[in-house]
């Protein structure tokens, strides 16, 4: 293994795994910290998926350090910490504390932080994160249930989370190429900077950053920052080129969509699936809290739908309704009620012969995959930028697509199934 990656949520890990596989690295994704002595087979990159984005910073640090130690013990030459391309975090963390703890572990002086992912509309310019044409703080991310992003200036956002000094590698430096970036980082390090937000608005910028980071012990960013890393190993003669998968055979069994994301993209996908005639059941957190909606009842509804097509179970709701629910139940409890219910539903469905699960939402996917018990995933064909089908390794035998809430076109819930072979 050459590259050891740690992702702060499951859909992010999948997105990163896809990026590495597409750029020719043999990639395997693990769910949770791998046990000591895990055999990673012929994997050139291992991506460990944590569920550490919104837990207490201390716990996120401990979990990330444990993952990094497991990867280093297995021979990782470089560590990559992956977070969301919308920099999902709060002033309490968890990006800053985790990056600084990993720097300490590695005995490294500095790391860059670059969430840019142009293919999904995320770009960073003058340290400001844009979602499409809007500043992050004007995008739907300002209303995220767990990590509302109300400041687009990432230098400022990260500085509020970090102890060390945060600086910027501006786009005009990136435009001058990898040597200029390396020089800028060395100068910033000498001036006492520990974390550097890096501008990037195109894939070419990300490849320049990748090339500049060949020898960096730690790299941090969205999945875009991984784009140029396989080439570094290839230039050094350490890897060949493994073609990315173009199709995937799915195990026999029924299909279901579980959506716990309240992002604008997912709400659009829910509306489009319902408009296309897909059977859909809405989860209502207040009903779950009152005991009027439970896993057995929801699973029974799914089982009663036409076995030919997928049915949709969703809790996705608009920001005003989410806020109302949160003020009555608390942010954490509202989220946990939905996540636990969807986890319990997925167990019943798995045990009833469902083998194809499409899950929308990072936290939601973490809860569902933990409940299903899938531990290692092989990356299959790409459905939308950042979203592949995956096939579990070992038991249980499942096809899983884990979609970050923001990702995918409006017809994603309807069209994703076309990429699976029977
Ligand atoms: P995304 O990928 O869009 O960030 P996540 O699944 O990571 O989606 O986060 C959404 C969070 O909101 C989850 O914790 C989920 O349980 C919670 N949630 C889902 N539906 C509702 C709702 N109707 N009201 C309040 N919270 C909700």
JSON list of N, CA and C in Angstrom, two decimals, residues 9-15 29 53 84 122 257-270 312 316 357-366 368-369 377 383-390 400-416:
[
{"chain": "A", "resi": 9, "resn": "UNK", "atom": "N", "xyz": [-16.36, 10.88, 6.49]},
{"chain": "A", "resi": 9, "resn": "UNK", "atom": "CA", "xyz": [-17.66, 10.21, 6.40]},
{"chain": "A", "resi": 9, "resn": "UNK", "atom": "C", "xyz": [-17.64, 9.21, 5.24]},
{"chain": "A", "resi": 10, "resn": "UNK", "atom": "N", "xyz": [-18.66, 8.40, 5.23]},
{"chain": "A", "resi": 10, "resn": "UNK", "atom": "CA", "xyz": [-18.66, 7.26, 4.33]},
{"chain": "A", "resi": 10, "resn": "UNK", "atom": "C", "xyz": [-18.81, 7.65, 2.87]},
{"chain": "A", "resi": 11, "resn": "UNK", "atom": "N", "xyz": [-19.72, 8.58, 2.58]},
{"chain": "A", "resi": 11, "resn": "UNK", "atom": "CA", "xyz": [-19.91, 8.96, 1.18]},
{"chain": "A", "resi": 11, "resn": "UNK", "atom": "C", "xyz": [-18.66, 9.67, 0.66]},
{"chain": "A", "resi": 12, "resn": "UNK", "atom": "N", "xyz": [-18.00, 10.41, 1.56]},
{"chain": "A", "resi": 12, "resn": "UNK", "atom": "CA", "xyz": [-16.76, 11.08, 1.17]},
{"chain": "A", "resi": 12, "resn": "UNK", "atom": "C", "xyz": [-15.68, 10.05, 0.85]},
{"chain": "A", "resi": 13, "resn": "UNK", "atom": "N", "xyz": [-15.65, 8.97, 1.62]},
{"chain": "A", "resi": 13, "resn": "UNK", "atom": "CA", "xyz": [-14.67, 7.91, 1.38]},
{"chain": "A", "resi": 13, "resn": "UNK", "atom": "C", "xyz": [-14.91, 7.27, 0.03]},
{"chain": "A", "resi": 14, "resn": "UNK", "atom": "N", "xyz": [-16.18, 7.09, -0.30]},
{"chain": "A", "resi": 14, "resn": "UNK", "atom": "CA", "xyz": [-16.53, 6.46, -1.56]},
{"chain": "A", "resi": 14, "resn": "UNK", "atom": "C", "xyz": [-16.14, 7.37, -2.73]},
{"chain": "A", "resi": 15, "resn": "UNK", "atom": "N", "xyz": [-16.44, 8.64, -2.56]},
{"chain": "A", "resi": 15, "resn": "UNK", "atom": "CA", "xyz": [-16.11, 9.63, -3.57]},
{"chain": "A", "resi": 15, "resn": "UNK", "atom": "C", "xyz": [-14.58, 9.66, -3.81]},
{"chain": "A", "resi": 29, "resn": "UNK", "atom": "N", "xyz": [-11.94, 0.29, -0.03]},
{"chain": "A", "resi": 29, "resn": "UNK", "atom": "CA", "xyz": [-12.47, 1.16, 1.02]},
{"chain": "A", "resi": 29, "resn": "UNK", "atom": "C", "xyz": [-12.86, 0.32, 2.24]},
{"chain": "A", "resi": 53, "resn": "UNK", "atom": "N", "xyz": [-17.29, 13.32, 11.18]},
{"chain": "A", "resi": 53, "resn": "UNK", "atom": "CA", "xyz": [-17.47, 14.72, 10.76]},
{"chain": "A", "resi": 53, "resn": "UNK", "atom": "C", "xyz": [-18.16, 15.55, 11.84]},
{"chain": "A", "resi": 84, "resn": "UNK", "atom": "N", "xyz": [-15.35, 17.08, 3.42]},
{"chain": "A", "resi": 84, "resn": "UNK", "atom": "CA", "xyz": [-16.34, 17.40, 2.39]},
{"chain": "A", "resi": 84, "resn": "UNK", "atom": "C", "xyz": [-15.88, 18.56, 1.51]},
{"chain": "A", "resi": 122, "resn": "UNK", "atom": "N", "xyz": [-17.48, 22.80, -6.96]},
{"chain": "A", "resi": 122, "resn": "UNK", "atom": "CA", "xyz": [-16.82, 23.43, -5.80]},
{"chain": "A", "resi": 122, "resn": "UNK", "atom": "C", "xyz": [-15.47, 23.98, -6.23]},
{"chain": "A", "resi": 257, "resn": "UNK", "atom": "N", "xyz": [-34.36, 2.70, -1.94]},
{"chain": "A", "resi": 257, "resn": "UNK", "atom": "CA", "xyz": [-33.65, 3.98, -1.77]},
{"chain": "A", "resi": 257, "resn": "UNK", "atom": "C", "xyz": [-34.00, 4.52, -0.38]},
{"chain": "A", "resi": 258, "resn": "UNK", "atom": "N", "xyz": [-32.97, 4.86, 0.39]},
{"chain": "A", "resi": 258, "resn": "UNK", "atom": "CA", "xyz": [-33.16, 5.43, 1.72]},
{"chain": "A", "resi": 258, "resn": "UNK", "atom": "C", "xyz": [-32.52, 6.82, 1.73]},
{"chain": "A", "resi": 259, "resn": "UNK", "atom": "N", "xyz": [-33.32, 7.85, 1.89]},
{"chain": "A", "resi": 259, "resn": "UNK", "atom": "CA", "xyz": [-32.80, 9.22, 1.81]},
{"chain": "A", "resi": 259, "resn": "UNK", "atom": "C", "xyz": [-32.98, 9.94, 3.14]},
{"chain": "A", "resi": 260, "resn": "UNK", "atom": "N", "xyz": [-31.86, 10.27, 3.79]},
{"chain": "A", "resi": 260, "resn": "UNK", "atom": "CA", "xyz": [-31.90, 11.02, 5.05]},
{"chain": "A", "resi": 260, "resn": "UNK", "atom": "C", "xyz": [-31.27, 12.38, 4.90]},
{"chain": "A", "resi": 261, "resn": "UNK", "atom": "N", "xyz": [-30.83, 12.70, 3.69]},
{"chain": "A", "resi": 261, "resn": "UNK", "atom": "CA", "xyz": [-30.23, 14.01, 3.45]},
{"chain": "A", "resi": 261, "resn": "UNK", "atom": "C", "xyz": [-31.33, 15.04, 3.23]},
{"chain": "A", "resi": 262, "resn": "UNK", "atom": "N", "xyz": [-31.10, 16.24, 3.77]},
{"chain": "A", "resi": 262, "resn": "UNK", "atom": "CA", "xyz": [-32.07, 17.33, 3.55]},
{"chain": "A", "resi": 262, "resn": "UNK", "atom": "C", "xyz": [-31.48, 18.36, 2.59]},
{"chain": "A", "resi": 263, "resn": "UNK", "atom": "N", "xyz": [-30.42, 17.99, 1.88]},
{"chain": "A", "resi": 263, "resn": "UNK", "atom": "CA", "xyz": [-29.79, 18.94, 0.97]},
{"chain": "A", "resi": 263, "resn": "UNK", "atom": "C", "xyz": [-30.72, 19.25, -0.20]},
{"chain": "A", "resi": 264, "resn": "UNK", "atom": "N", "xyz": [-30.46, 20.40, -0.82]},
{"chain": "A", "resi": 264, "resn": "UNK", "atom": "CA", "xyz": [-31.31, 20.82, -1.94]},
{"chain": "A", "resi": 264, "resn": "UNK", "atom": "C", "xyz": [-31.29, 19.78, -3.05]},
{"chain": "A", "resi": 265, "resn": "UNK", "atom": "N", "xyz": [-30.10, 19.22, -3.34]},
{"chain": "A", "resi": 265, "resn": "UNK", "atom": "CA", "xyz": [-30.01, 18.24, -4.42]},
{"chain": "A", "resi": 265, "resn": "UNK", "atom": "C", "xyz": [-30.87, 17.02, -4.11]},
{"chain": "A", "resi": 266, "resn": "UNK", "atom": "N", "xyz": [-30.77, 16.50, -2.89]},
{"chain": "A", "resi": 266, "resn": "UNK", "atom": "CA", "xyz": [-31.54, 15.30, -2.55]},
{"chain": "A", "resi": 266, "resn": "UNK", "atom": "C", "xyz": [-33.04, 15.58, -2.55]},
{"chain": "A", "resi": 267, "resn": "UNK", "atom": "N", "xyz": [-33.42, 16.77, -2.06]},
{"chain": "A", "resi": 267, "resn": "UNK", "atom": "CA", "xyz": [-34.85, 17.09, -2.08]},
{"chain": "A", "resi": 267, "resn": "UNK", "atom": "C", "xyz": [-35.37, 17.13, -3.52]},
{"chain": "A", "resi": 268, "resn": "UNK", "atom": "N", "xyz": [-34.54, 17.61, -4.43]},
{"chain": "A", "resi": 268, "resn": "UNK", "atom": "CA", "xyz": [-34.92, 17.63, -5.85]},
{"chain": "A", "resi": 268, "resn": "UNK", "atom": "C", "xyz": [-35.04, 16.21, -6.39]},
{"chain": "A", "resi": 269, "resn": "UNK", "atom": "N", "xyz": [-34.14, 15.33, -5.96]},
{"chain": "A", "resi": 269, "resn": "UNK", "atom": "CA", "xyz": [-34.16, 13.94, -6.42]},
{"chain": "A", "resi": 269, "resn": "UNK", "atom": "C", "xyz": [-35.39, 13.21, -5.89]},
{"chain": "A", "resi": 270, "resn": "UNK", "atom": "N", "xyz": [-35.76, 13.51, -4.64]},
{"chain": "A", "resi": 270, "resn": "UNK", "atom": "CA", "xyz": [-36.97, 12.90, -4.05]},
{"chain": "A", "resi": 270, "resn": "UNK", "atom": "C", "xyz": [-38.19, 13.35, -4.86]},
{"chain": "A", "resi": 312, "resn": "UNK", "atom": "N", "xyz": [-38.94, 4.20, -2.35]},
{"chain": "A", "resi": 312, "resn": "UNK", "atom": "CA", "xyz": [-38.17, 5.27, -1.72]},
{"chain": "A", "resi": 312, "resn": "UNK", "atom": "C", "xyz": [-38.71, 5.57, -0.32]},
{"chain": "A", "resi": 316, "resn": "UNK", "atom": "N", "xyz": [-36.13, 13.58, 3.98]},
{"chain": "A", "resi": 316, "resn": "UNK", "atom": "CA", "xyz": [-35.67, 14.86, 3.43]},
{"chain": "A", "resi": 316, "resn": "UNK", "atom": "C", "xyz": [-36.78, 15.90, 3.56]},
{"chain": "A", "resi": 357, "resn": "UNK", "atom": "N", "xyz": [-28.97, -1.34, -2.32]},
{"chain": "A", "resi": 357, "resn": "UNK", "atom": "CA", "xyz": [-29.35, -0.19, -1.48]},
{"chain": "A", "resi": 357, "resn": "UNK", "atom": "C", "xyz": [-28.73, 1.08, -2.04]},
{"chain": "A", "resi": 358, "resn": "UNK", "atom": "N", "xyz": [-29.56, 2.07, -2.27]},
{"chain": "A", "resi": 358, "resn": "UNK", "atom": "CA", "xyz": [-29.06, 3.39, -2.64]},
{"chain": "A", "resi": 358, "resn": "UNK", "atom": "C", "xyz": [-29.39, 4.31, -1.46]},
{"chain": "A", "resi": 359, "resn": "UNK", "atom": "N", "xyz": [-28.36, 4.93, -0.89]},
{"chain": "A", "resi": 359, "resn": "UNK", "atom": "CA", "xyz": [-28.56, 5.73, 0.33]},
{"chain": "A", "resi": 359, "resn": "UNK", "atom": "C", "xyz": [-28.12, 7.17, 0.06]},
{"chain": "A", "resi": 360, "resn": "UNK", "atom": "N", "xyz": [-28.95, 8.14, 0.43]},
{"chain": "A", "resi": 360, "resn": "UNK", "atom": "CA", "xyz": [-28.61, 9.55, 0.23]},
{"chain": "A", "resi": 360, "resn": "UNK", "atom": "C", "xyz": [-28.33, 10.21, 1.57]},
{"chain": "A", "resi": 361, "resn": "UNK", "atom": "N", "xyz": [-27.14, 10.80, 1.69]},
{"chain": "A", "resi": 361, "resn": "UNK", "atom": "CA", "xyz": [-26.74, 11.48, 2.91]},
{"chain": "A", "resi": 361, "resn": "UNK", "atom": "C", "xyz": [-25.51, 10.83, 3.51]},
{"chain": "A", "resi": 362, "resn": "UNK", "atom": "N", "xyz": [-24.53, 11.63, 3.89]},
{"chain": "A", "resi": 362, "resn": "UNK", "atom": "CA", "xyz": [-23.29, 11.08, 4.44]},
{"chain": "A", "resi": 362, "resn": "UNK", "atom": "C", "xyz": [-23.51, 10.40, 5.78]},
{"chain": "A", "resi": 363, "resn": "UNK", "atom": "N", "xyz": [-24.10, 11.14, 6.72]},
{"chain": "A", "resi": 363, "resn": "UNK", "atom": "CA", "xyz": [-24.35, 10.55, 8.04]},
{"chain": "A", "resi": 363, "resn": "UNK", "atom": "C", "xyz": [-25.32, 9.38, 7.90]},
{"chain": "A", "resi": 364, "resn": "UNK", "atom": "N", "xyz": [-26.30, 9.57, 7.06]},
{"chain": "A", "resi": 364, "resn": "UNK", "atom": "CA", "xyz": [-27.31, 8.53, 6.85]},
{"chain": "A", "resi": 364, "resn": "UNK", "atom": "C", "xyz": [-26.65, 7.26, 6.30]},
{"chain": "A", "resi": 365, "resn": "UNK", "atom": "N", "xyz": [-25.75, 7.41, 5.33]},
{"chain": "A", "resi": 365, "resn": "UNK", "atom": "CA", "xyz": [-25.07, 6.24, 4.75]},
{"chain": "A", "resi": 365, "resn": "UNK", "atom": "C", "xyz": [-24.24, 5.54, 5.81]},
{"chain": "A", "resi": 366, "resn": "UNK", "atom": "N", "xyz": [-23.58, 6.34, 6.67]},
{"chain": "A", "resi": 366, "resn": "UNK", "atom": "CA", "xyz": [-22.78, 5.74, 7.74]},
{"chain": "A", "resi": 366, "resn": "UNK", "atom": "C", "xyz": [-23.65, 4.85, 8.63]},
{"chain": "A", "resi": 368, "resn": "UNK", "atom": "N", "xyz": [-26.58, 3.48, 7.90]},
{"chain": "A", "resi": 368, "resn": "UNK", "atom": "CA", "xyz": [-27.15, 2.34, 7.18]},
{"chain": "A", "resi": 368, "resn": "UNK", "atom": "C", "xyz": [-26.09, 1.25, 6.95]},
{"chain": "A", "resi": 369, "resn": "UNK", "atom": "N", "xyz": [-24.89, 1.66, 6.54]},
{"chain": "A", "resi": 369, "resn": "UNK", "atom": "CA", "xyz": [-23.85, 0.65, 6.26]},
{"chain": "A", "resi": 369, "resn": "UNK", "atom": "C", "xyz": [-23.40, -0.03, 7.55]},
{"chain": "A", "resi": 377, "resn": "UNK", "atom": "N", "xyz": [-15.41, -2.39, 0.77]},
{"chain": "A", "resi": 377, "resn": "UNK", "atom": "CA", "xyz": [-16.16, -2.17, -0.47]},
{"chain": "A", "resi": 377, "resn": "UNK", "atom": "C", "xyz": [-15.21, -2.03, -1.65]},
{"chain": "A", "resi": 383, "resn": "UNK", "atom": "N", "xyz": [-21.69, 6.66, -11.20]},
{"chain": "A", "resi": 383, "resn": "UNK", "atom": "CA", "xyz": [-23.06, 7.00, -11.61]},
{"chain": "A", "resi": 383, "resn": "UNK", "atom": "C", "xyz": [-23.16, 8.49, -11.90]},
{"chain": "A", "resi": 384, "resn": "UNK", "atom": "N", "xyz": [-22.58, 9.30, -11.01]},
{"chain": "A", "resi": 384, "resn": "UNK", "atom": "CA", "xyz": [-22.56, 10.76, -11.14]},
{"chain": "A", "resi": 384, "resn": "UNK", "atom": "C", "xyz": [-21.21, 11.18, -10.58]},
{"chain": "A", "resi": 385, "resn": "UNK", "atom": "N", "xyz": [-20.76, 12.42, -10.87]},
{"chain": "A", "resi": 385, "resn": "UNK", "atom": "CA", "xyz": [-19.46, 12.82, -10.30]},
{"chain": "A", "resi": 385, "resn": "UNK", "atom": "C", "xyz": [-19.41, 12.55, -8.78]},
{"chain": "A", "resi": 386, "resn": "UNK", "atom": "N", "xyz": [-18.45, 11.73, -8.37]},
{"chain": "A", "resi": 386, "resn": "UNK", "atom": "CA", "xyz": [-18.27, 11.46, -6.95]},
{"chain": "A", "resi": 386, "resn": "UNK", "atom": "C", "xyz": [-19.12, 10.34, -6.39]},
{"chain": "A", "resi": 387, "resn": "UNK", "atom": "N", "xyz": [-19.94, 9.72, -7.21]},
{"chain": "A", "resi": 387, "resn": "UNK", "atom": "CA", "xyz": [-20.83, 8.66, -6.69]},
{"chain": "A", "resi": 387, "resn": "UNK", "atom": "C", "xyz": [-20.73, 7.39, -7.54]},
{"chain": "A", "resi": 388, "resn": "UNK", "atom": "N", "xyz": [-20.10, 6.33, -7.00]},
{"chain": "A", "resi": 388, "resn": "UNK", "atom": "CA", "xyz": [-20.07, 5.07, -7.72]},
{"chain": "A", "resi": 388, "resn": "UNK", "atom": "C", "xyz": [-21.08, 4.07, -7.14]},
{"chain": "A", "resi": 389, "resn": "UNK", "atom": "N", "xyz": [-21.34, 3.00, -7.87]},
{"chain": "A", "resi": 389, "resn": "UNK", "atom": "CA", "xyz": [-21.87, 1.80, -7.22]},
{"chain": "A", "resi": 389, "resn": "UNK", "atom": "C", "xyz": [-20.69, 1.10, -6.56]},
{"chain": "A", "resi": 390, "resn": "UNK", "atom": "N", "xyz": [-20.92, 0.44, -5.46]},
{"chain": "A", "resi": 390, "resn": "UNK", "atom": "CA", "xyz": [-19.87, -0.36, -4.84]},
{"chain": "A", "resi": 390, "resn": "UNK", "atom": "C", "xyz": [-20.44, -1.75, -4.56]},
{"chain": "A", "resi": 400, "resn": "UNK", "atom": "N", "xyz": [-24.13, -1.38, -3.17]},
{"chain": "A", "resi": 400, "resn": "UNK", "atom": "CA", "xyz": [-24.44, -0.18, -2.39]},
{"chain": "A", "resi": 400, "resn": "UNK", "atom": "C", "xyz": [-24.05, 1.06, -3.17]},
{"chain": "A", "resi": 401, "resn": "UNK", "atom": "N", "xyz": [-24.92, 2.04, -3.21]},
{"chain": "A", "resi": 401, "resn": "UNK", "atom": "CA", "xyz": [-24.50, 3.35, -3.68]},
{"chain": "A", "resi": 401, "resn": "UNK", "atom": "C", "xyz": [-24.75, 4.33, -2.56]},
{"chain": "A", "resi": 402, "resn": "UNK", "atom": "N", "xyz": [-23.68, 5.00, -2.14]},
{"chain": "A", "resi": 402, "resn": "UNK", "atom": "CA", "xyz": [-23.74, 5.89, -0.99]},
{"chain": "A", "resi": 402, "resn": "UNK", "atom": "C", "xyz": [-23.50, 7.29, -1.49]},
{"chain": "A", "resi": 403, "resn": "UNK", "atom": "N", "xyz": [-24.56, 8.09, -1.49]},
{"chain": "A", "resi": 403, "resn": "UNK", "atom": "CA", "xyz": [-24.50, 9.40, -2.14]},
{"chain": "A", "resi": 403, "resn": "UNK", "atom": "C", "xyz": [-24.41, 10.50, -1.11]},
{"chain": "A", "resi": 404, "resn": "UNK", "atom": "N", "xyz": [-23.39, 11.33, -1.22]},
{"chain": "A", "resi": 404, "resn": "UNK", "atom": "CA", "xyz": [-23.36, 12.54, -0.42]},
{"chain": "A", "resi": 404, "resn": "UNK", "atom": "C", "xyz": [-24.59, 13.37, -0.80]},
{"chain": "A", "resi": 405, "resn": "UNK", "atom": "N", "xyz": [-25.24, 13.95, 0.20]},
{"chain": "A", "resi": 405, "resn": "UNK", "atom": "CA", "xyz": [-26.52, 14.64, -0.03]},
{"chain": "A", "resi": 405, "resn": "UNK", "atom": "C", "xyz": [-26.53, 15.56, -1.23]},
{"chain": "A", "resi": 406, "resn": "UNK", "atom": "N", "xyz": [-25.46, 16.32, -1.40]},
{"chain": "A", "resi": 406, "resn": "UNK", "atom": "CA", "xyz": [-25.42, 17.35, -2.44]},
{"chain": "A", "resi": 406, "resn": "UNK", "atom": "C", "xyz": [-25.23, 16.82, -3.85]},
{"chain": "A", "resi": 407, "resn": "UNK", "atom": "N", "xyz": [-24.85, 15.55, -3.99]},
{"chain": "A", "resi": 407, "resn": "UNK", "atom": "CA", "xyz": [-24.39, 15.06, -5.28]},
{"chain": "A", "resi": 407, "resn": "UNK", "atom": "C", "xyz": [-25.51, 14.49, -6.14]},
{"chain": "A", "resi": 408, "resn": "UNK", "atom": "N", "xyz": [-25.24, 14.43, -7.44]},
{"chain": "A", "resi": 408, "resn": "UNK", "atom": "CA", "xyz": [-26.13, 13.75, -8.38]},
{"chain": "A", "resi": 408, "resn": "UNK", "atom": "C", "xyz": [-27.13, 14.68, -9.05]},
{"chain": "A", "resi": 409, "resn": "UNK", "atom": "N", "xyz": [-27.51, 14.32, -10.29]},
{"chain": "A", "resi": 409, "resn": "UNK", "atom": "CA", "xyz": [-28.52, 15.09, -11.02]},
{"chain": "A", "resi": 409, "resn": "UNK", "atom": "C", "xyz": [-29.90, 14.82, -10.45]},
{"chain": "A", "resi": 410, "resn": "UNK", "atom": "N", "xyz": [-30.87, 15.60, -10.93]},
{"chain": "A", "resi": 410, "resn": "UNK", "atom": "CA", "xyz": [-32.24, 15.48, -10.42]},
{"chain": "A", "resi": 410, "resn": "UNK", "atom": "C", "xyz": [-32.80, 14.06, -10.61]},
{"chain": "A", "resi": 411, "resn": "UNK", "atom": "N", "xyz": [-32.45, 13.39, -11.72]},
{"chain": "A", "resi": 411, "resn": "UNK", "atom": "CA", "xyz": [-33.04, 12.07, -11.97]},
{"chain": "A", "resi": 411, "resn": "UNK", "atom": "C", "xyz": [-32.21, 10.92, -11.37]},
{"chain": "A", "resi": 412, "resn": "UNK", "atom": "N", "xyz": [-31.30, 11.25, -10.45]},
{"chain": "A", "resi": 412, "resn": "UNK", "atom": "CA", "xyz": [-30.36, 10.24, -9.92]},
{"chain": "A", "resi": 412, "resn": "UNK", "atom": "C", "xyz": [-31.08, 9.00, -9.37]},
{"chain": "A", "resi": 413, "resn": "UNK", "atom": "N", "xyz": [-32.14, 9.20, -8.60]},
{"chain": "A", "resi": 413, "resn": "UNK", "atom": "CA", "xyz": [-32.82, 8.05, -7.96]},
{"chain": "A", "resi": 413, "resn": "UNK", "atom": "C", "xyz": [-33.45, 7.12, -8.99]},
{"chain": "A", "resi": 414, "resn": "UNK", "atom": "N", "xyz": [-33.78, 7.69, -10.14]},
{"chain": "A", "resi": 414, "resn": "UNK", "atom": "CA", "xyz": [-34.43, 6.89, -11.19]},
{"chain": "A", "resi": 414, "resn": "UNK", "atom": "C", "xyz": [-33.37, 6.23, -12.08]},
{"chain": "A", "resi": 415, "resn": "UNK", "atom": "N", "xyz": [-32.32, 6.99, -12.42]},
{"chain": "A", "resi": 415, "resn": "UNK", "atom": "CA", "xyz": [-31.38, 6.51, -13.46]},
{"chain": "A", "resi": 415, "resn": "UNK", "atom": "C", "xyz": [-30.22, 5.68, -12.90]},
{"chain": "A", "resi": 416, "resn": "UNK", "atom": "N", "xyz": [-29.92, 5.79, -11.60]},
{"chain": "A", "resi": 416, "resn": "UNK", "atom": "CA", "xyz": [-28.73, 5.12, -11.04]},
{"chain": "A", "resi": 416, "resn": "UNK", "atom": "C", "xyz": [-28.75, 3.61, -11.30]}
]
